[in-house]
mmCIF file of C-alpha atoms and ligand atoms in Angstrom:
data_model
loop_
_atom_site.group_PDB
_atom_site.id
_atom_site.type_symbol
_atom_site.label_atom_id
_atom_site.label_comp_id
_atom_site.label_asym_id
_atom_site.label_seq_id
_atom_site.Cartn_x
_atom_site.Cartn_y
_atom_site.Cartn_z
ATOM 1 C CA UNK G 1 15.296 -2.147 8.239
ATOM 2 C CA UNK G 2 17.027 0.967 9.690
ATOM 3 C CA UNK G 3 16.897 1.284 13.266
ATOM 4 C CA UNK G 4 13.008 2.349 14.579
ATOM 5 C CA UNK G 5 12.515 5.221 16.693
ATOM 6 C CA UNK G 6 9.558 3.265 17.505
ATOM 7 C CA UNK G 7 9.566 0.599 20.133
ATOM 8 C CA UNK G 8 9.913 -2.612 19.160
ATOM 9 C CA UNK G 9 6.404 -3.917 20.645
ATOM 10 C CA UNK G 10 4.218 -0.492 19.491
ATOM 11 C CA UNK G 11 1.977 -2.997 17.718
ATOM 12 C CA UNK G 12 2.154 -5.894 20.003
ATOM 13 C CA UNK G 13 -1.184 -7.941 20.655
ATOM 14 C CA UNK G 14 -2.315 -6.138 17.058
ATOM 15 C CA UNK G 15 -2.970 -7.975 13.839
ATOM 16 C CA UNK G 16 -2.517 -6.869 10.359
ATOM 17 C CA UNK G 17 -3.712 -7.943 6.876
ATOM 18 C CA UNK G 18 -1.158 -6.655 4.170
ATOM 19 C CA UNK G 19 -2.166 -6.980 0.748
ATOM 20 C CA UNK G 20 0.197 -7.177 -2.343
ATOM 21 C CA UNK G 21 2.577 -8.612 0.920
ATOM 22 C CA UNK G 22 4.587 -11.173 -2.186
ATOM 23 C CA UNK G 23 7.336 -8.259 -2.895
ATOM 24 C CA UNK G 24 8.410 -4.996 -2.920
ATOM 25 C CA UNK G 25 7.088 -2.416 -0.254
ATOM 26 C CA UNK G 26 4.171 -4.850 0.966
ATOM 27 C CA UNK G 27 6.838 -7.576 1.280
ATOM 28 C CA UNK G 28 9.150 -4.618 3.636
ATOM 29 C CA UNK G 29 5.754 -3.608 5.639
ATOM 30 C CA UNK G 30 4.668 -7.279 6.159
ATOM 31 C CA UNK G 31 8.337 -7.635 7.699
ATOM 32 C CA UNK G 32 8.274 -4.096 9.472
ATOM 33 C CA UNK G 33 4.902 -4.577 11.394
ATOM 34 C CA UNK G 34 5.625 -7.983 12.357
ATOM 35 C CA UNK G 35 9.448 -6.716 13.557
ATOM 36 C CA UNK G 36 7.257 -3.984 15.851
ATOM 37 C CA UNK G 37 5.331 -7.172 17.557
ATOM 38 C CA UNK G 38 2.023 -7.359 15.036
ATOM 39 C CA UNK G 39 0.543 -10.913 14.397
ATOM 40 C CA UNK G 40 0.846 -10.288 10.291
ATOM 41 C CA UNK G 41 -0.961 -11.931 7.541
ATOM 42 C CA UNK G 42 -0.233 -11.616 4.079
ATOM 43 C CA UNK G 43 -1.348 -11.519 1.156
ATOM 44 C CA UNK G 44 -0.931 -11.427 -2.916
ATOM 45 C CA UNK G 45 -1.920 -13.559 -6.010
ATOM 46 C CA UNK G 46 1.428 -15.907 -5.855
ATOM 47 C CA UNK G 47 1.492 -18.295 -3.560
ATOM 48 C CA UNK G 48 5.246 -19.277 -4.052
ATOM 49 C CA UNK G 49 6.368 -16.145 -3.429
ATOM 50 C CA UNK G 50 4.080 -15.571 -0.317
ATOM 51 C CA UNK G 51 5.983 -18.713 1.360
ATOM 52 C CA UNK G 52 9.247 -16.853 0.965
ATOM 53 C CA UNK G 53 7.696 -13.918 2.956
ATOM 54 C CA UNK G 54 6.476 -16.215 5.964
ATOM 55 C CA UNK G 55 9.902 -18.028 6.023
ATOM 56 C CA UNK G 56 11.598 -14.553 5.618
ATOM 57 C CA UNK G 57 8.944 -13.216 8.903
ATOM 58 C CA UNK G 58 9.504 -16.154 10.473
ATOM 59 C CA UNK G 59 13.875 -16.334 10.709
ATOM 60 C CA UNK G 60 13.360 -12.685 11.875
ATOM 61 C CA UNK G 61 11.262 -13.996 14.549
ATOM 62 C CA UNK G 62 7.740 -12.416 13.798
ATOM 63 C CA UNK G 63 4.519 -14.265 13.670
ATOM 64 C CA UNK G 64 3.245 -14.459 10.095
ATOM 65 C CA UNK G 65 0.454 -16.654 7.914
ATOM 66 C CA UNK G 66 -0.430 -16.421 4.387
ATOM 67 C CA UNK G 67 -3.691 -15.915 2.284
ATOM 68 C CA UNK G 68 -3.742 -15.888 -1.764
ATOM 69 C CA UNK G 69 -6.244 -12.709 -2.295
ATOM 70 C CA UNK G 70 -7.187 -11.293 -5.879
ATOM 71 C CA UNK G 71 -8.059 -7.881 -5.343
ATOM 72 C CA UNK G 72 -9.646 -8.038 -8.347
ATOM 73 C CA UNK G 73 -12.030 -10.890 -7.794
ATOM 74 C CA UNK G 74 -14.465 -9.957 -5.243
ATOM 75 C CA UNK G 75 -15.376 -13.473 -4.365
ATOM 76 C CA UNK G 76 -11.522 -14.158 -3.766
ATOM 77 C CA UNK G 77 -11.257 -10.372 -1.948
ATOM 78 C CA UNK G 78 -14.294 -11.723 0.475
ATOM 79 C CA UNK G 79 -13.069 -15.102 0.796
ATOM 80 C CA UNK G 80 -9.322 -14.069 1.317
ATOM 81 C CA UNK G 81 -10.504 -11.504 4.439
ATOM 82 C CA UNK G 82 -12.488 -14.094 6.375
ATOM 83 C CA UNK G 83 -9.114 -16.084 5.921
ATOM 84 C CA UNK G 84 -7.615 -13.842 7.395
ATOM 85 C CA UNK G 85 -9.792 -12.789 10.248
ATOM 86 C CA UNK G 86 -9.723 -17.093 10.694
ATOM 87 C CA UNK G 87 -6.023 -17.539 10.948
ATOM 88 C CA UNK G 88 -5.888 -13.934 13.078
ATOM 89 C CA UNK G 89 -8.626 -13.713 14.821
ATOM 90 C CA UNK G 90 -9.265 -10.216 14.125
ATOM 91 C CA UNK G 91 -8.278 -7.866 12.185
ATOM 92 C CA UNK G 92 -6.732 -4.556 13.388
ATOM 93 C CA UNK G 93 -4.452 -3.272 11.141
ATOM 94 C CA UNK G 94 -4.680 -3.193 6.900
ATOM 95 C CA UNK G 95 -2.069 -2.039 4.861
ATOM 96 C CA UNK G 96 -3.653 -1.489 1.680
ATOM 97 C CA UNK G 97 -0.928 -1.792 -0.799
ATOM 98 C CA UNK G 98 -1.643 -3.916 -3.551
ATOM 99 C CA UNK G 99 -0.944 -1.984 -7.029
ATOM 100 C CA UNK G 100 0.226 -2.659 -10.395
ATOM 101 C CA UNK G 101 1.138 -0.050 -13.371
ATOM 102 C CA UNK G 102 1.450 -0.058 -16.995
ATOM 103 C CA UNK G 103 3.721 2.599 -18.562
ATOM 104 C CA UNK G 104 2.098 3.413 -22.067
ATOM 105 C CA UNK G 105 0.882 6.115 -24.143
ATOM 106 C CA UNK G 106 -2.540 7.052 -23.324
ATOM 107 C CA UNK G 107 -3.646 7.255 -27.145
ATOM 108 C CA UNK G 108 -1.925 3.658 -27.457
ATOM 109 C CA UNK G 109 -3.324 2.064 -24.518
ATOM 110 C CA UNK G 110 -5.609 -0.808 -25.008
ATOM 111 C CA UNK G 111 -9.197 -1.341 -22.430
ATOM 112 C CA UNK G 112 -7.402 -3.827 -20.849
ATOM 113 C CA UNK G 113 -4.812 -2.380 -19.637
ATOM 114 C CA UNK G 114 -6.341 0.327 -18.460
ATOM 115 C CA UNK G 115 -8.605 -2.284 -16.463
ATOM 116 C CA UNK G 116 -6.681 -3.531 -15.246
ATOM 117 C CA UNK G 117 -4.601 -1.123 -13.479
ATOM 118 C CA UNK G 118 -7.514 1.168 -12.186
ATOM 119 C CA UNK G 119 -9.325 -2.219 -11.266
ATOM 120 C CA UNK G 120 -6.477 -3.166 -9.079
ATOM 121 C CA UNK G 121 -5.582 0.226 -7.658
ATOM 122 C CA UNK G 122 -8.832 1.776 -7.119
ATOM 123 C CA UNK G 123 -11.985 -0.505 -7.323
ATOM 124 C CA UNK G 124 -9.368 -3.301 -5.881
ATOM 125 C CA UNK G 125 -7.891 -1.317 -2.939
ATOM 126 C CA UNK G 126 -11.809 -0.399 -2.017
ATOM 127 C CA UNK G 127 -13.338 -3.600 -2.008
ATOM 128 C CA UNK G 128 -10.142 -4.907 0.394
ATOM 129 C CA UNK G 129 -10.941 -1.599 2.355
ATOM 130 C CA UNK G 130 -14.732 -2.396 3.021
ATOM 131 C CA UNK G 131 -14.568 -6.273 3.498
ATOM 132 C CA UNK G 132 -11.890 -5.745 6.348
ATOM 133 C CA UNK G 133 -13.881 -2.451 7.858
ATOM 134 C CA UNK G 134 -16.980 -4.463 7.734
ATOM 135 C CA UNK G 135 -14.924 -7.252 10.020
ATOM 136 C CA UNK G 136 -13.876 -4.380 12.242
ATOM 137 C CA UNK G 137 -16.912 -3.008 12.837
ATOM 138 C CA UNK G 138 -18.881 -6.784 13.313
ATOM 139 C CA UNK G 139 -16.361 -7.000 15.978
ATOM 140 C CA UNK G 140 -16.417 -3.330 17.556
ATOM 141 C CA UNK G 141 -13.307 -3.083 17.705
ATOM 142 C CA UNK G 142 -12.393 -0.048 15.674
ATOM 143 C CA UNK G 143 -8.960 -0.136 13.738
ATOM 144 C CA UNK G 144 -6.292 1.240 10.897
ATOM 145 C CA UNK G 145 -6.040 1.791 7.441
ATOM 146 C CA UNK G 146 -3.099 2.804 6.228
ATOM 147 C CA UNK G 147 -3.497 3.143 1.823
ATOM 148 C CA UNK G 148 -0.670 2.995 -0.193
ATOM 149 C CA UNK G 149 -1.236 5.594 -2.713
ATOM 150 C CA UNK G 150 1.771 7.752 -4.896
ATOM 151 C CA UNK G 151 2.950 10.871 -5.338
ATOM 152 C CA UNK G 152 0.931 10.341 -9.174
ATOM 153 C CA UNK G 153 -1.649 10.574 -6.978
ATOM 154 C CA UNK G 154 -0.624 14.447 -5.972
ATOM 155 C CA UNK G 155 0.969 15.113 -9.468
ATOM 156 C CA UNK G 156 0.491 13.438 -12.612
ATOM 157 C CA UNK G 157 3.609 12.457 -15.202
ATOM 158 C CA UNK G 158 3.192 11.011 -18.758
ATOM 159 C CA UNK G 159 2.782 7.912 -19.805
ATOM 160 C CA UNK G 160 1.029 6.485 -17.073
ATOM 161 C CA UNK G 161 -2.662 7.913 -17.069
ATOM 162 C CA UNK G 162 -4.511 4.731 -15.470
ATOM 163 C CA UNK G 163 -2.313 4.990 -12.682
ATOM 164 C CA UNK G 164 -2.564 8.436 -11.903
ATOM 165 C CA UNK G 165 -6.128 8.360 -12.439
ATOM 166 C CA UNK G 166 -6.673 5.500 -9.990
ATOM 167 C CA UNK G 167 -4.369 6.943 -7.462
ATOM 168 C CA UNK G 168 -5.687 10.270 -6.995
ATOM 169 C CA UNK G 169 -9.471 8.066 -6.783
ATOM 170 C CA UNK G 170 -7.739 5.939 -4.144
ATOM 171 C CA UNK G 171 -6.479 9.302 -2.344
ATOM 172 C CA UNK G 172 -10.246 10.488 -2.314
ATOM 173 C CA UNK G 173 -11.393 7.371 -1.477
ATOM 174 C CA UNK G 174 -9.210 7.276 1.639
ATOM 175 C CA UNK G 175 -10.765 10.409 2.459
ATOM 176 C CA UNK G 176 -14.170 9.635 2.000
ATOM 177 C CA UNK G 177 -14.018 6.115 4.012
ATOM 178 C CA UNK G 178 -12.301 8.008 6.641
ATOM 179 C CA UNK G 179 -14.980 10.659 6.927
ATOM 180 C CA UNK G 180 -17.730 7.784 6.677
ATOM 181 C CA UNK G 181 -16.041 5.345 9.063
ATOM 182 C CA UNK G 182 -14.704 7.906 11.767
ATOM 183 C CA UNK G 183 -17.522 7.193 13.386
ATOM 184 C CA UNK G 184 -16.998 3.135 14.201
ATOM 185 C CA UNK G 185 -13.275 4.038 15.155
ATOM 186 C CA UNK G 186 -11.668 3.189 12.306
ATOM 187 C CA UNK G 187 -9.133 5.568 11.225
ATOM 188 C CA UNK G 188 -8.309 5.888 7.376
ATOM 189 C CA UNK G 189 -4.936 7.685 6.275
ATOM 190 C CA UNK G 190 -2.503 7.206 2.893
ATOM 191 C CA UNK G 191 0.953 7.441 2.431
ATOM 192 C CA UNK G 192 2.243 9.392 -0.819
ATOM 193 C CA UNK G 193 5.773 7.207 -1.608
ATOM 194 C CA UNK G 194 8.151 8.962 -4.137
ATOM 195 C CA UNK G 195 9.973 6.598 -6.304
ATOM 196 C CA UNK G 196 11.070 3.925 -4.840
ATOM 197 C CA UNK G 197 13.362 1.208 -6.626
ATOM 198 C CA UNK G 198 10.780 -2.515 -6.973
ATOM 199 C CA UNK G 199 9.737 -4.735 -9.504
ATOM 200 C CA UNK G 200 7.059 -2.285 -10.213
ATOM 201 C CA UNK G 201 9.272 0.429 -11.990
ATOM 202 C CA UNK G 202 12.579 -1.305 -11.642
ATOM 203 C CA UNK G 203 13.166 -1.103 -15.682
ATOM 204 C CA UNK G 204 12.462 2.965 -15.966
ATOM 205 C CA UNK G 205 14.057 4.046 -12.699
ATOM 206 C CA UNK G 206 17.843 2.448 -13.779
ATOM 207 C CA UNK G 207 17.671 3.292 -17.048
ATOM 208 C CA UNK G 208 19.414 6.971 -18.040
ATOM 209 C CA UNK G 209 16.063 8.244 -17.756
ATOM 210 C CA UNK G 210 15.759 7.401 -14.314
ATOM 211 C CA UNK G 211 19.288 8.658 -14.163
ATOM 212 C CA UNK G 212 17.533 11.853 -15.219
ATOM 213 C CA UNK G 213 15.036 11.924 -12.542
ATOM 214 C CA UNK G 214 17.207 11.865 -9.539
ATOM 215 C CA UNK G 215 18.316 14.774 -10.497
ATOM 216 C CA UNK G 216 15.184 16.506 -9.410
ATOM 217 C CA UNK G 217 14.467 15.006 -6.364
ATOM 218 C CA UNK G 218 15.912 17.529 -3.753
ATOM 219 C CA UNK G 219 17.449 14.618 -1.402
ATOM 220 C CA UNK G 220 18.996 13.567 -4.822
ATOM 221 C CA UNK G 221 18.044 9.699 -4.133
ATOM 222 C CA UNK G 222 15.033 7.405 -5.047
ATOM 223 C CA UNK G 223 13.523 6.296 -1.756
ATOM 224 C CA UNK G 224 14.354 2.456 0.211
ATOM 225 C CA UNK G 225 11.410 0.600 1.591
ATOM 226 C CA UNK G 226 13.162 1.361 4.883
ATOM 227 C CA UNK G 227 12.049 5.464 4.672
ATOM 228 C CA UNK G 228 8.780 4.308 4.567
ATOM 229 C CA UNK G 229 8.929 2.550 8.145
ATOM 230 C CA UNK G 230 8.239 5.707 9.746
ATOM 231 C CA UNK G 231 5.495 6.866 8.703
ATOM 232 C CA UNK G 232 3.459 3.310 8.461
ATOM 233 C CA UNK G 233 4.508 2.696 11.791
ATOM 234 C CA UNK G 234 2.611 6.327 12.960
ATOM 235 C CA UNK G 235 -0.348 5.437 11.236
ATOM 236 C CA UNK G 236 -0.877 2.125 11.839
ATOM 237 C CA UNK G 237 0.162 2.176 15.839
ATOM 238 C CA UNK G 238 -1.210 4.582 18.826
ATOM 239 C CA UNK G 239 1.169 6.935 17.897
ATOM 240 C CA UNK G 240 -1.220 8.115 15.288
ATOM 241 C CA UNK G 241 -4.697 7.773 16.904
ATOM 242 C CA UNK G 242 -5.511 11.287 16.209
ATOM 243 C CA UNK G 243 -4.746 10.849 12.686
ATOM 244 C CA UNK G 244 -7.354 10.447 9.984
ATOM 245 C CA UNK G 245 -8.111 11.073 6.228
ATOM 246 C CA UNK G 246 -4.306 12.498 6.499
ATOM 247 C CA UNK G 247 -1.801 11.825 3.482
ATOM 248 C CA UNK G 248 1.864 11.658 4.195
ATOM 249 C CA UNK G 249 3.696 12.272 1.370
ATOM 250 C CA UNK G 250 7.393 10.191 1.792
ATOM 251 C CA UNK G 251 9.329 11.455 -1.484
ATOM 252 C CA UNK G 252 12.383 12.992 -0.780
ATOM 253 C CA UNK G 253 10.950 16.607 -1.539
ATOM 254 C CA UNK G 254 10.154 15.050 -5.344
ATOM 255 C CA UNK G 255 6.960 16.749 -4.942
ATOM 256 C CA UNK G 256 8.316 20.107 -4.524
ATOM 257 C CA UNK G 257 10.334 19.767 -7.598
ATOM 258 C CA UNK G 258 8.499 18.113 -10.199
ATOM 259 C CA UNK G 259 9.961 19.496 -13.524
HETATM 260 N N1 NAP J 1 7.740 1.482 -5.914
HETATM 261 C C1 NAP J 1 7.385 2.748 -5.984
HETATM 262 O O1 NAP J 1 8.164 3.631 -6.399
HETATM 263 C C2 NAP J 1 6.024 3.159 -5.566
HETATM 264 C C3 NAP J 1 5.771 4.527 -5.451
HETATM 265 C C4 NAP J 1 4.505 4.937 -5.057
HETATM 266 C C5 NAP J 1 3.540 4.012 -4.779
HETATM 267 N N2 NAP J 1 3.809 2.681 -4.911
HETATM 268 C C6 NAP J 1 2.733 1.740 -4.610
HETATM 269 O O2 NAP J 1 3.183 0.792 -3.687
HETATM 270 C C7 NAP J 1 2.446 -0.420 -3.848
HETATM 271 C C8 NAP J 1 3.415 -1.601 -3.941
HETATM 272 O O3 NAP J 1 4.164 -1.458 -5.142
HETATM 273 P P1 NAP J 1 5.629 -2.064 -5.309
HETATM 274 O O4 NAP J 1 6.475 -0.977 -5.818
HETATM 275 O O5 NAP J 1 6.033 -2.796 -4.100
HETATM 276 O O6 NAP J 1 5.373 -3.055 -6.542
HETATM 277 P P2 NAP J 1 5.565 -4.631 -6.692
HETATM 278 O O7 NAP J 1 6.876 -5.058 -6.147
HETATM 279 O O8 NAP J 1 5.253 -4.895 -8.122
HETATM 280 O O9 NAP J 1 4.429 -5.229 -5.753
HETATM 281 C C9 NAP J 1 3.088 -5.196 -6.116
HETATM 282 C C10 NAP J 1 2.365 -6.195 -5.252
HETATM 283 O O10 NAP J 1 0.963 -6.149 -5.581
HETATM 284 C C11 NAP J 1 0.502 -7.479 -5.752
HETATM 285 N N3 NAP J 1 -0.622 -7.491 -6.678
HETATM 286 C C12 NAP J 1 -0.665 -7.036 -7.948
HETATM 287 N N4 NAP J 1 -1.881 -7.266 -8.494
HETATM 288 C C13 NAP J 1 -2.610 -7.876 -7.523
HETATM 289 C C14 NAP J 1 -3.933 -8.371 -7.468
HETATM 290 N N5 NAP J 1 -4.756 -8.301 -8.518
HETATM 291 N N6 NAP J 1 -4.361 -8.933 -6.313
HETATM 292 C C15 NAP J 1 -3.540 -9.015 -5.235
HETATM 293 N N7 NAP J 1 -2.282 -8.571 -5.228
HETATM 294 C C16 NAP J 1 -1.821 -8.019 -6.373
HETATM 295 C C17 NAP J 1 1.698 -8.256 -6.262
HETATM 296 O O11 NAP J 1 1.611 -9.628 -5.909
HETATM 297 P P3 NAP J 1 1.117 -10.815 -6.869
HETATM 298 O O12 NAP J 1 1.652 -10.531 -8.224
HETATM 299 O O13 NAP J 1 1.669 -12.039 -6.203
HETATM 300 O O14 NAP J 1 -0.371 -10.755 -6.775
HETATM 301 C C18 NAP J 1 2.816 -7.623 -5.458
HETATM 302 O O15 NAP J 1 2.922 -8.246 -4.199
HETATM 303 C C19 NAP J 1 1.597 -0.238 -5.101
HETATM 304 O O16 NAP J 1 0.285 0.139 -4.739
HETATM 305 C C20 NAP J 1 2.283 0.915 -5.808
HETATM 306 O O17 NAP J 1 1.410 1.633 -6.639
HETATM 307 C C21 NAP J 1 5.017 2.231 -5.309
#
């Protein structure tokens, strides 16, 4: 993590629920909200992995437990947030960040695969949304959602269609929950991240076509987890409690320069 301009207990006495925690940028936020004081449990499919993220939390000196959550499985979504809200005791913060992609032709892409990436980025990232407000408004306590959406949800490329599709639904959603849930406190805001090197697109973005791509991103980089940190951290802590249905997009310019 690069050094926060944000103190290092803006979320202390807060707890978070992180799905999609096992690697890549929920892994880094897991680590980031803990580093910033919150209580932080995460979660993901893979069990294994999520025990490296607790140790990892743990050495840095955050507080951390672990819940195995299918966002695609609504028994396992409900039964993985009152996990959560158990080992927590409430539930303040979610980072909803679970995602998956598959890069195909549209004419050549089967029903499954096209289930199951807008059933884990759209339908998946709203039932996680709704269990964890309902837990936040049983308790009246209000709280944060930050959703991690994509700058395919601002712009679409080729190749990917599900994903686009579902992102720009999530991006609505996010909207639409925060208009509906305004009212109970709970604030609702996405972040837009550019391209960012993870398991997730690791393949594409070092081949020469990735190559290709930096080359029209203004700041003439692909992003690190750590140039998320700021804007998570101002909508998940106080710093942002004026903020909601807001998208920060967090791509370098990439946006501005698509072609
Ligand atoms: N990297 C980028 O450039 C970029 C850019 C824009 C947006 N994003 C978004 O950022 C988020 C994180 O992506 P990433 O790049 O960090 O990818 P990643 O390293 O592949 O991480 C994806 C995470 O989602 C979890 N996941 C996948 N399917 C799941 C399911 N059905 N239930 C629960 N968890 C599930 C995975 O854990 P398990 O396999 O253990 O379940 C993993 O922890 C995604 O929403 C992605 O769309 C990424």
């Amino acid at each position: 993590m690069t050094a926060s301009v944000f103190r290092a207990d803006a979320l202390a006495g807060r707890t978070a629920l992180v799905t999609g925690a096992s690697s890549g940028l929920g892994r880094h936020f897991a680590g980031v909200l803990a580093a910033h004081g919150a209580q932080v449990v995460i979660s993901a499919r893979h069990e294994d992995e999520l025990a490296a993220v607790i140790e990892e939390i743990g050495a840095a000196g955050g507080r951390a437990h672990a819940v195995v959550l299918d966002v695609r499985d609504p028994a396992s979504v409900e039964a993985g947030v009152r996990a959560a809200v158990a080992a927590a005791g409430r539930l303040d913060i979610l980072v909803n960040n679970a995602g998956v992609t598959v890069t195909r032709p549209a004419l050549a892409m089967t029903e499954d695969e096209w289930r199951r990436v807008v059933d884990t980025n759209l339908d998946g990232a709203f039932r996680v949304a709704r269990a964890v407000a309902r837990t936040m408004v049983e308790a009246k306590s209000g709280g944060v959602i930050v959703n991690i959406a994509s700058v395919l949800a601002l712009r679409v490329g080729k190749l990917v269609a599900g994903y686009v599709a579902a992102k720009a639904g999530f991006l609505r959603l996010s909207e639409a929950l925060a208009l509906e849930w305004a009212m109970h406190g709970i604030r609702v805001n996405a972040i837009a991240p550019g391209y960012v090197v993870t398991n997730l697109n690791r393949a594409f973005l070092t081949s020469p076509a990735g190559e290709t791509m930096i080359k029209r991103i203004p700041l003439r980089r692909f992003g690190e987890p750590a140039d998320l940190d700021g804007a998570l951290l101002l909508l998940a802590s106080d710093a942002g409690r004026y903020l909601t249905g807001s998208t920060i997009t967090v791509d370098g310019g990439h946006t501005l320069a698509w072609l």
